[in-house]
PDB file of C-alpha atoms in Angstrom:
ATOM      1  CA  MET A   1     -10.358  15.723  -9.971  1.00  0.00           C
ATOM      2  CA  LYS A   2     -11.445  13.621 -12.956  1.00  0.00           C
ATOM      3  CA  GLN A   3      -8.061  14.289 -14.600  1.00  0.00           C
ATOM      4  CA  LEU A   4      -6.317  13.214 -11.406  1.00  0.00           C
ATOM      5  CA  VAL A   5      -8.275   9.989 -11.228  1.00  0.00           C
ATOM      6  CA  LYS A   6      -7.557   9.299 -14.956  1.00  0.00           C
ATOM      7  CA  SER A   7      -3.793   9.972 -14.473  1.00  0.00           C
ATOM      8  CA  LEU A   8      -3.567   7.688 -11.516  1.00  0.00           C
ATOM      9  CA  SER A   9      -5.672   4.838 -12.850  1.00  0.00           C
ATOM     10  CA  PHE A  10      -2.645   3.427 -14.672  1.00  0.00           C
ATOM     11  CA  ALA A  11      -0.770   2.915 -11.413  1.00  0.00           C
ATOM     12  CA  TRP A  12       0.400  -0.277  -9.763  1.00  0.00           C
ATOM     13  CA  LEU A  13       0.961  -3.005 -12.079  1.00  0.00           C
ATOM     14  CA  LEU A  14       2.459  -6.304 -11.608  1.00  0.00           C
ATOM     15  CA  VAL A  15       4.474  -7.390 -10.334  1.00  0.00           C
ATOM     16  CA  LEU A  16       3.112  -8.120  -7.803  1.00  0.00           C
ATOM     17  CA  PRO A  17       4.891 -10.292  -5.281  1.00  0.00           C
ATOM     18  CA  SER A  18       5.747 -13.725  -6.680  1.00  0.00           C
ATOM     19  CA  LEU A  19       5.008 -15.339  -3.330  1.00  0.00           C
ATOM     20  CA  GLY A  20       1.543 -15.319  -1.698  1.00  0.00           C
ATOM     21  CA  VAL A  21      -1.252 -13.009  -2.243  1.00  0.00           C
ATOM     22  CA  ALA A  22      -0.706  -9.271  -2.368  1.00  0.00           C
ATOM     23  CA  ALA A  23      -2.726  -7.348   0.139  1.00  0.00           C
ATOM     24  CA  GLY A  24      -5.506  -5.123  -1.155  1.00  0.00           C
ATOM     25  CA  PRO A  25      -6.252  -1.547  -0.070  1.00  0.00           C
ATOM     26  CA  THR A  26      -6.842  -1.197   3.607  1.00  0.00           C
ATOM     27  CA  ALA A  27      -7.133   1.708   5.979  1.00  0.00           C
ATOM     28  CA  SER A  28      -3.351   1.694   6.188  1.00  0.00           C
ATOM     29  CA  HIS A  29      -2.536   1.131   2.508  1.00  0.00           C
ATOM     30  CA  PRO A  30      -4.684   3.131   0.061  1.00  0.00           C
ATOM     31  CA  ALA A  31      -5.318   2.200  -3.446  1.00  0.00           C
ATOM     32  CA  LEU A  32      -4.400   4.896  -5.930  1.00  0.00           C
ATOM     33  CA  ALA A  33      -7.784   6.513  -6.210  1.00  0.00           C
ATOM     34  CA  PRO A  34      -8.896   9.387  -3.963  1.00  0.00           C
ATOM     35  CA  ALA A  35     -12.252   7.830  -3.306  1.00  0.00           C
ATOM     36  CA  THR A  36     -10.636   4.867  -1.569  1.00  0.00           C
ATOM     37  CA  LEU A  37      -8.200   6.767   0.723  1.00  0.00           C
ATOM     38  CA  PRO A  38      -8.593   6.328   4.392  1.00  0.00           C
ATOM     39  CA  ALA A  39     -11.238   8.709   5.820  1.00  0.00           C
ATOM     40  CA  ALA A  40      -8.997   9.844   8.557  1.00  0.00           C
ATOM     41  CA  THR A  41      -6.081  10.565   6.181  1.00  0.00           C
ATOM     42  CA  PRO A  42      -5.415  14.110   4.990  1.00  0.00           C
ATOM     43  CA  PRO A  43      -6.430  14.560   1.364  1.00  0.00           C
ATOM     44  CA  ALA A  44      -3.859  13.301  -1.168  1.00  0.00           C
ATOM     45  CA  LYS A  45      -2.506  15.600  -3.833  1.00  0.00           C
ATOM     46  CA  GLU A  46      -0.811  14.844  -7.049  1.00  0.00           C
ATOM     47  CA  ASP A  47       2.954  15.544  -6.917  1.00  0.00           C
ATOM     48  CA  LYS A  48       3.603  18.464  -9.228  1.00  0.00           C
ATOM     49  CA  GLY A  49       7.393  17.955  -9.148  1.00  0.00           C
ATOM     50  CA  ASP A  50       9.464  17.997 -12.309  1.00  0.00           C
ATOM     51  CA  GLY A  51       9.283  14.320 -13.224  1.00  0.00           C
ATOM     52  CA  ALA A  52      10.556  11.247 -11.371  1.00  0.00           C
ATOM     53  CA  ILE A  53      11.791  11.124  -7.792  1.00  0.00           C
ATOM     54  CA  THR A  54      15.249   9.610  -8.051  1.00  0.00           C
ATOM     55  CA  GLY A  55      17.936   8.859  -5.470  1.00  0.00           C
ATOM     56  CA  LYS A  56      19.893   6.268  -3.578  1.00  0.00           C
ATOM     57  CA  ILE A  57      17.961   3.878  -1.280  1.00  0.00           C
ATOM     58  CA  VAL A  58      19.029   4.515   2.283  1.00  0.00           C
ATOM     59  CA  GLU A  59      16.194   2.657   3.993  1.00  0.00           C
ATOM     60  CA  THR A  60      13.549   0.172   2.723  1.00  0.00           C
ATOM     61  CA  MET A  61      10.930  -2.254   3.976  1.00  0.00           C
ATOM     62  CA  ASN A  62       8.008  -4.258   2.671  1.00  0.00           C
ATOM     63  CA  SER A  63       4.596  -4.340   4.275  1.00  0.00           C
ATOM     64  CA  GLY A  64       1.031  -5.124   3.166  1.00  0.00           C
ATOM     65  CA  GLY A  65       1.920  -5.590  -0.530  1.00  0.00           C
ATOM     66  CA  TYR A  66       3.862  -2.315  -0.663  1.00  0.00           C
ATOM     67  CA  THR A  67       7.576  -1.505  -0.756  1.00  0.00           C
ATOM     68  CA  TYR A  68       8.541   1.588   1.208  1.00  0.00           C
ATOM     69  CA  VAL A  69      11.686   3.294   0.155  1.00  0.00           C
ATOM     70  CA  ASN A  70      13.675   6.290   1.460  1.00  0.00           C
ATOM     71  CA  LEU A  71      15.438   7.913  -1.427  1.00  0.00           C
ATOM     72  CA  GLU A  72      18.299  10.362  -0.805  1.00  0.00           C
ATOM     73  CA  LYS A  73      19.615  12.816  -3.380  1.00  0.00           C
ATOM     74  CA  ASN A  74      21.813  15.858  -2.713  1.00  0.00           C
ATOM     75  CA  GLY A  75      21.244  15.499   0.947  1.00  0.00           C
ATOM     76  CA  LYS A  76      17.496  15.514   0.660  1.00  0.00           C
ATOM     77  CA  LYS A  77      15.508  12.373   1.697  1.00  0.00           C
ATOM     78  CA  THR A  78      12.085  11.492   0.305  1.00  0.00           C
ATOM     79  CA  TRP A  79       9.875   8.600   1.257  1.00  0.00           C
ATOM     80  CA  VAL A  80       8.033   6.788  -1.566  1.00  0.00           C
ATOM     81  CA  ALA A  81       5.866   3.679  -1.764  1.00  0.00           C
ATOM     82  CA  ALA A  82       5.174   1.415  -4.711  1.00  0.00           C
ATOM     83  CA  ALA A  83       3.939  -2.095  -5.455  1.00  0.00           C
ATOM     84  CA  GLU A  84       6.019  -4.572  -3.594  1.00  0.00           C
ATOM     85  CA  SER A  85       9.325  -5.360  -5.381  1.00  0.00           C
ATOM     86  CA  ARG A  86      12.881  -6.517  -4.572  1.00  0.00           C
ATOM     87  CA  VAL A  87      15.181  -3.651  -3.872  1.00  0.00           C
ATOM     88  CA  LYS A  88      18.082  -3.126  -1.413  1.00  0.00           C
ATOM     89  CA  VAL A  89      19.874  -0.308   0.358  1.00  0.00           C
ATOM     90  CA  GLY A  90      22.549   1.242  -1.806  1.00  0.00           C
ATOM     91  CA  GLN A  91      20.663   0.919  -5.114  1.00  0.00           C
ATOM     92  CA  GLU A  92      19.769   3.950  -7.201  1.00  0.00           C
ATOM     93  CA  ALA A  93      16.009   3.849  -7.787  1.00  0.00           C
ATOM     94  CA  SER A  94      13.350   5.977  -9.413  1.00  0.00           C
ATOM     95  CA  CYS A  95       9.688   6.619  -8.741  1.00  0.00           C
ATOM     96  CA  PRO A  96       7.369   8.540 -11.075  1.00  0.00           C
ATOM     97  CA  SER A  97       5.413  11.383  -9.624  1.00  0.00           C
ATOM     98  CA  GLY A  98       2.308  10.173  -7.882  1.00  0.00           C
ATOM     99  CA  MET A  99       0.107  11.011  -4.882  1.00  0.00           C
ATOM    100  CA  LYS A 100       1.780  12.873  -2.091  1.00  0.00           C
ATOM    101  CA  MET A 101       0.306  12.334   1.406  1.00  0.00           C
ATOM    102  CA  ASP A 102       1.249  14.179   4.581  1.00  0.00           C
ATOM    103  CA  ASN A 103       1.261  12.539   7.979  1.00  0.00           C
ATOM    104  CA  PHE A 104       0.351   9.072   6.515  1.00  0.00           C
ATOM    105  CA  THR A 105       0.151   6.299   9.140  1.00  0.00           C
ATOM    106  CA  SER A 106       0.845   2.722   8.086  1.00  0.00           C
ATOM    107  CA  LYS A 107      -0.914   0.491  10.563  1.00  0.00           C
ATOM    108  CA  THR A 108       1.014  -2.591   9.519  1.00  0.00           C
ATOM    109  CA  LEU A 109       4.338  -0.798  10.046  1.00  0.00           C
ATOM    110  CA  LYS A 110       3.013   1.123  13.037  1.00  0.00           C
ATOM    111  CA  ARG A 111       4.737   4.159  11.731  1.00  0.00           C
ATOM    112  CA  THR A 112       3.717   7.596  10.618  1.00  0.00           C
ATOM    113  CA  PHE A 113       5.448   9.228   7.622  1.00  0.00           C
ATOM    114  CA  GLU A 114       5.657  13.062   7.714  1.00  0.00           C
ATOM    115  CA  SER A 115       5.426  12.962   3.940  1.00  0.00           C
ATOM    116  CA  ILE A 116       5.319  10.127   1.439  1.00  0.00           C
ATOM    117  CA  VAL A 117       4.611   9.743  -2.308  1.00  0.00           C
ATOM    118  CA  PHE A 118       2.611   6.793  -3.627  1.00  0.00           C
ATOM    119  CA  CYS A 119       4.173   6.107  -7.005  1.00  0.00           C
ATOM    120  CA  ASN A 120       2.093   5.805 -10.111  1.00  0.00           C
ATOM    121  CA  SER A 121       4.009   2.681 -11.314  1.00  0.00           C
ATOM    122  CA  PRO A 122       6.472   0.197  -9.809  1.00  0.00           C
ATOM    123  CA  LEU A 123       9.893   1.272  -8.703  1.00  0.00           C
ATOM    124  CA  GLU A 124      12.746   0.989 -11.241  1.00  0.00           C
ATOM    125  CA  THR A 125      16.374   0.887 -10.730  1.00  0.00           C
ATOM    126  CA  VAL A 126      18.086   3.752 -12.467  1.00  0.00           C
ATOM    127  CA  GLY A 127      18.636   2.662 -16.024  1.00  0.00           C
ATOM    128  CA  GLY A 128      15.167   1.147 -16.383  1.00  0.00           C
ATOM    129  CA  LYS A 129      16.074  -2.480 -15.592  1.00  0.00           C
ATOM    130  CA  MET A 130      13.878  -4.540 -13.272  1.00  0.00           C
ATOM    131  CA  ASP A 131      14.633  -7.770 -11.485  1.00  0.00           C
ATOM    132  CA  ALA A 132      12.447 -10.837 -11.789  1.00  0.00           C
ATOM    133  CA  ALA A 133      10.441  -9.965  -8.713  1.00  0.00           C
ATOM    134  CA  GLN A 134       9.335  -6.685 -10.334  1.00  0.00           C
ATOM    135  CA  LYS A 135       7.903  -8.203 -13.532  1.00  0.00           C
ATOM    136  CA  SER A 136       4.186  -8.227 -14.002  1.00  0.00           C
ATOM    137  CA  PRO A 137       2.049 -11.345 -13.675  1.00  0.00           C
ATOM    138  CA  GLY A 138       1.882 -11.340 -17.471  1.00  0.00           C
ATOM    139  CA  SER A 139       5.588 -11.359 -18.115  1.00  0.00           C
ATOM    140  CA  LYS A 140       7.333 -14.612 -18.880  1.00  0.00           C
ATOM    141  CA  GLY A 141       9.434 -14.336 -15.742  1.00  0.00           C
ATOM    142  CA  ALA A 142       6.463 -14.105 -13.342  1.00  0.00           C
ATOM    143  CA  LYS A 143       4.144 -16.882 -14.462  1.00  0.00           C
ATOM    144  CA  VAL A 144       2.710 -18.762 -11.570  1.00  0.00           C
ATOM    145  CA  ALA A 145       3.876 -22.441 -11.494  1.00  0.00           C
ATOM    146  CA  SER A 146       1.491 -24.694  -9.542  1.00  0.00           C
ATOM    147  CA  ALA A 147       3.011 -27.351  -7.365  1.00  0.00           C
ATOM    148  CA  GLU A 148      -0.006 -29.589  -7.828  1.00  0.00           C
ATOM    149  CA  ALA A 149      -1.559 -31.239 -10.816  1.00  0.00           C
ATOM    150  CA  ILE A 150      -4.616 -29.167 -11.877  1.00  0.00           C
ATOM    151  CA  LYS A 151      -7.406 -30.556 -13.965  1.00  0.00           C
ATOM    152  CA  VAL A 152     -10.594 -28.508 -14.400  1.00  0.00           C
ATOM    153  CA  GLU A 153     -13.331 -29.178 -16.914  1.00  0.00           C
ATOM    154  CA  LYS A 154     -13.937 -26.657 -19.642  1.00  0.00           C
ATOM    155  CA  ALA A 155     -16.878 -24.332 -19.171  1.00  0.00           C
ATOM    156  CA  ASN A 156     -20.022 -24.812 -21.277  1.00  0.00           C
ATOM    157  CA  GLY A 157     -21.214 -22.482 -24.030  1.00  0.00           C
ATOM    158  CA  ALA A 158     -20.259 -21.131 -27.502  1.00  0.00           C
ATOM    159  CA  ASN A 159     -17.740 -18.677 -26.102  1.00  0.00           C
ATOM    160  CA  ALA A 160     -16.110 -21.095 -23.652  1.00  0.00           C
ATOM    161  CA  TYR A 161     -12.431 -21.931 -24.001  1.00  0.00           C
ATOM    162  CA  THR A 162      -9.687 -23.653 -22.023  1.00  0.00           C
ATOM    163  CA  VAL A 163      -6.644 -21.673 -20.960  1.00  0.00           C
ATOM    164  CA  GLY A 164      -4.503 -23.407 -23.578  1.00  0.00           C
ATOM    165  CA  ASP A 165      -7.061 -22.674 -26.316  1.00  0.00           C
ATOM    166  CA  ILE A 166      -7.167 -19.022 -25.365  1.00  0.00           C
ATOM    167  CA  TYR A 167      -3.464 -18.718 -25.962  1.00  0.00           C
ATOM    168  CA  LYS A 168      -3.609 -20.639 -29.250  1.00  0.00           C
ATOM    169  CA  ASN A 169      -6.419 -18.495 -30.523  1.00  0.00           C
ATOM    170  CA  LYS A 170      -5.557 -15.157 -29.013  1.00  0.00           C
ATOM    171  CA  SER A 171      -5.459 -13.355 -32.450  1.00  0.00           C
ATOM    172  CA  ARG A 172      -8.885 -14.531 -33.376  1.00  0.00           C
ATOM    173  CA  LEU A 173     -10.324 -13.844 -29.935  1.00  0.00           C
ATOM    174  CA  ASP A 174      -8.729 -10.381 -29.474  1.00  0.00           C
ATOM    175  CA  LYS A 175     -11.275  -7.948 -28.046  1.00  0.00           C
ATOM    176  CA  LYS A 176     -13.962 -10.575 -27.957  1.00  0.00           C
ATOM    177  CA  THR A 177     -15.973 -11.877 -24.998  1.00  0.00           C
ATOM    178  CA  ILE A 178     -14.796 -15.259 -23.712  1.00  0.00           C
ATOM    179  CA  VAL A 179     -15.803 -17.665 -20.903  1.00  0.00           C
ATOM    180  CA  VAL A 180     -13.091 -19.651 -19.094  1.00  0.00           C
ATOM    181  CA  ARG A 181     -13.225 -21.970 -16.073  1.00  0.00           C
ATOM    182  CA  GLY A 182     -10.205 -22.587 -13.923  1.00  0.00           C
ATOM    183  CA  LYS A 183      -8.692 -22.851 -10.447  1.00  0.00           C
ATOM    184  CA  VAL A 184      -7.574 -19.717  -8.763  1.00  0.00           C
ATOM    185  CA  VAL A 185      -3.854 -20.047  -8.038  1.00  0.00           C
ATOM    186  CA  LYS A 186      -3.092 -16.430  -7.112  1.00  0.00           C
ATOM    187  CA  VAL A 187      -4.996 -13.246  -6.352  1.00  0.00           C
ATOM    188  CA  SER A 188      -3.552  -9.717  -6.023  1.00  0.00           C
ATOM    189  CA  SER A 189      -6.386  -7.390  -4.878  1.00  0.00           C
ATOM    190  CA  GLY A 190      -6.870  -3.659  -5.120  1.00  0.00           C
ATOM    191  CA  ILE A 191      -4.304  -2.901  -7.736  1.00  0.00           C
ATOM    192  CA  MET A 192      -5.496  -0.152 -10.164  1.00  0.00           C
ATOM    193  CA  ASN A 193      -8.801  -0.464  -8.376  1.00  0.00           C
ATOM    194  CA  LYS A 194      -9.301  -4.066  -9.579  1.00  0.00           C
ATOM    195  CA  ASN A 195      -8.342  -7.567  -8.592  1.00  0.00           C
ATOM    196  CA  TRP A 196      -5.813  -9.593 -10.571  1.00  0.00           C
ATOM    197  CA  ILE A 197      -6.667 -13.297 -10.671  1.00  0.00           C
ATOM    198  CA  HIS A 198      -4.511 -16.143 -11.996  1.00  0.00           C
ATOM    199  CA  LEU A 199      -6.428 -19.034 -13.435  1.00  0.00           C
ATOM    200  CA  GLN A 200      -5.220 -22.488 -14.406  1.00  0.00           C
ATOM    201  CA  ASP A 201      -7.111 -25.473 -15.712  1.00  0.00           C
ATOM    202  CA  GLY A 202      -4.360 -27.969 -16.520  1.00  0.00           C
ATOM    203  CA  THR A 203      -4.123 -27.056 -20.236  1.00  0.00           C
ATOM    204  CA  GLY A 204      -1.347 -25.114 -21.997  1.00  0.00           C
ATOM    205  CA  SER A 205       2.361 -25.431 -21.452  1.00  0.00           C
ATOM    206  CA  GLN A 206       4.030 -24.442 -18.224  1.00  0.00           C
ATOM    207  CA  LYS A 207       7.435 -24.344 -20.087  1.00  0.00           C
ATOM    208  CA  LYS A 208       6.000 -21.803 -22.620  1.00  0.00           C
ATOM    209  CA  GLY A 209       4.038 -19.968 -19.992  1.00  0.00           C
ATOM    210  CA  THR A 210       0.626 -20.679 -21.735  1.00  0.00           C
ATOM    211  CA  HIS A 211      -0.797 -22.497 -18.688  1.00  0.00           C
ATOM    212  CA  ASN A 212      -1.579 -19.436 -16.600  1.00  0.00           C
ATOM    213  CA  LEU A 213      -4.206 -16.844 -17.481  1.00  0.00           C
ATOM    214  CA  VAL A 214      -4.428 -13.475 -15.836  1.00  0.00           C
ATOM    215  CA  VAL A 215      -7.966 -12.011 -15.404  1.00  0.00           C
ATOM    216  CA  THR A 216      -8.902  -8.639 -13.963  1.00  0.00           C
ATOM    217  CA  SER A 217     -12.183  -8.261 -12.113  1.00  0.00           C
ATOM    218  CA  GLN A 218     -14.093  -6.436  -9.397  1.00  0.00           C
ATOM    219  CA  ASP A 219     -15.097  -9.851  -8.061  1.00  0.00           C
ATOM    220  CA  LEU A 220     -12.700 -11.419  -5.506  1.00  0.00           C
ATOM    221  CA  PRO A 221     -12.442 -15.193  -5.402  1.00  0.00           C
ATOM    222  CA  SER A 222     -10.137 -16.990  -3.002  1.00  0.00           C
ATOM    223  CA  VAL A 223      -7.098 -19.009  -3.936  1.00  0.00           C
ATOM    224  CA  GLY A 224      -8.168 -22.555  -4.456  1.00  0.00           C
ATOM    225  CA  ASP A 225     -11.670 -21.622  -5.720  1.00  0.00           C
ATOM    226  CA  VAL A 226     -12.769 -23.149  -9.073  1.00  0.00           C
ATOM    227  CA  VAL A 227     -14.583 -20.389 -10.898  1.00  0.00           C
ATOM    228  CA  THR A 228     -16.094 -19.693 -14.301  1.00  0.00           C
ATOM    229  CA  MET A 229     -15.364 -16.139 -15.453  1.00  0.00           C
ATOM    230  CA  GLN A 230     -16.560 -14.073 -18.429  1.00  0.00           C
ATOM    231  CA  GLY A 231     -14.710 -11.074 -19.758  1.00  0.00           C
ATOM    232  CA  THR A 232     -13.042  -9.467 -22.756  1.00  0.00           C
ATOM    233  CA  LEU A 233      -9.807 -10.937 -24.049  1.00  0.00           C
ATOM    234  CA  TYR A 234      -6.923  -8.798 -25.156  1.00  0.00           C
ATOM    235  CA  LYS A 235      -3.734  -9.993 -26.794  1.00  0.00           C
ATOM    236  CA  ASP A 236      -0.314  -8.458 -26.420  1.00  0.00           C
ATOM    237  CA  LYS A 237      -1.451  -5.924 -23.886  1.00  0.00           C
ATOM    238  CA  ASP A 238       1.361  -3.500 -23.072  1.00  0.00           C
ATOM    239  CA  PHE A 239       1.022  -1.343 -20.018  1.00  0.00           C
ATOM    240  CA  GLY A 240       4.484   0.158 -20.345  1.00  0.00           C
ATOM    241  CA  SER A 241       7.398   0.024 -18.019  1.00  0.00           C
ATOM    242  CA  GLY A 242       8.117  -3.567 -19.168  1.00  0.00           C
ATOM    243  CA  TYR A 243       4.667  -4.848 -18.214  1.00  0.00           C
ATOM    244  CA  LYS A 244       3.373  -6.797 -21.208  1.00  0.00           C
ATOM    245  CA  TYR A 245       0.821  -9.577 -21.287  1.00  0.00           C
ATOM    246  CA  ASP A 246       0.671 -12.126 -24.118  1.00  0.00           C
ATOM    247  CA  VAL A 247      -2.998 -12.591 -23.140  1.00  0.00           C
ATOM    248  CA  ILE A 248      -5.173 -11.001 -20.511  1.00  0.00           C
ATOM    249  CA  VAL A 249      -8.920 -11.022 -19.809  1.00  0.00           C
ATOM    250  CA  GLU A 250     -10.307  -7.747 -18.472  1.00  0.00           C
ATOM    251  CA  LYS A 251     -13.462  -6.563 -16.740  1.00  0.00           C
ATOM    252  CA  ALA A 252     -14.395 -10.185 -15.981  1.00  0.00           C
ATOM    253  CA  THR A 253     -17.247 -11.339 -13.728  1.00  0.00           C
ATOM    254  CA  ILE A 254     -17.718 -14.648 -11.920  1.00  0.00           C
ATOM    255  CA  GLN A 255     -20.585 -16.536 -13.479  1.00  0.00           C
ATOM    256  CA  LYS A 256     -23.021 -18.170 -11.019  1.00  0.00           C
TER     257      LYS A 256
END
């Protein structure tokens, strides 16, 4: 079981939908950890198939922060679900092996799937290319642009930095504890059993993408909140599958 949790902990990164806030795990949409699966749902099991599930998309829909896709290959159809992304019927897509669930009911779709696999990473079109909607919050193409002018005062303390300063000093600050204060402009909850928070304080360059800082946390602020967060900074964090962050702050907590 520990090995299963470890293998699934890498699942579900970013992107996350570029519009709005992605839904977190609910009774109808489990996060990829057995402990958080719906109580009434049959136990999930890791797919022991020979690699990725690949096929042509014959049916697809988005709901609750997930993209559901029916893949057909050699006359066999397989339902899979992954972090919400932009795909369409007729595309060839691939889903890594993940958690297979039988008789899974999606309350938001009001539909029961006889069998479905929750992928361990976002869907990819065959060939490995992803469109802009599938890029992670840390990729250049998925930075959050705020429609309003944001100005937030810098936090106090020796380890406090503005968002712009964090990008400028990322090499020196790598793997060090930092404190940052900013306005929450986007939250994606329950991905990889943590919440992904976008902070902006009015510093940095929107053109260069250094105005938006992604922070992971077990705390869950609301969009519009101004918060002070403390966590460990990492530079050039690469999660694979094209998901790379110039800067990310992990295991952060909201400071009271």
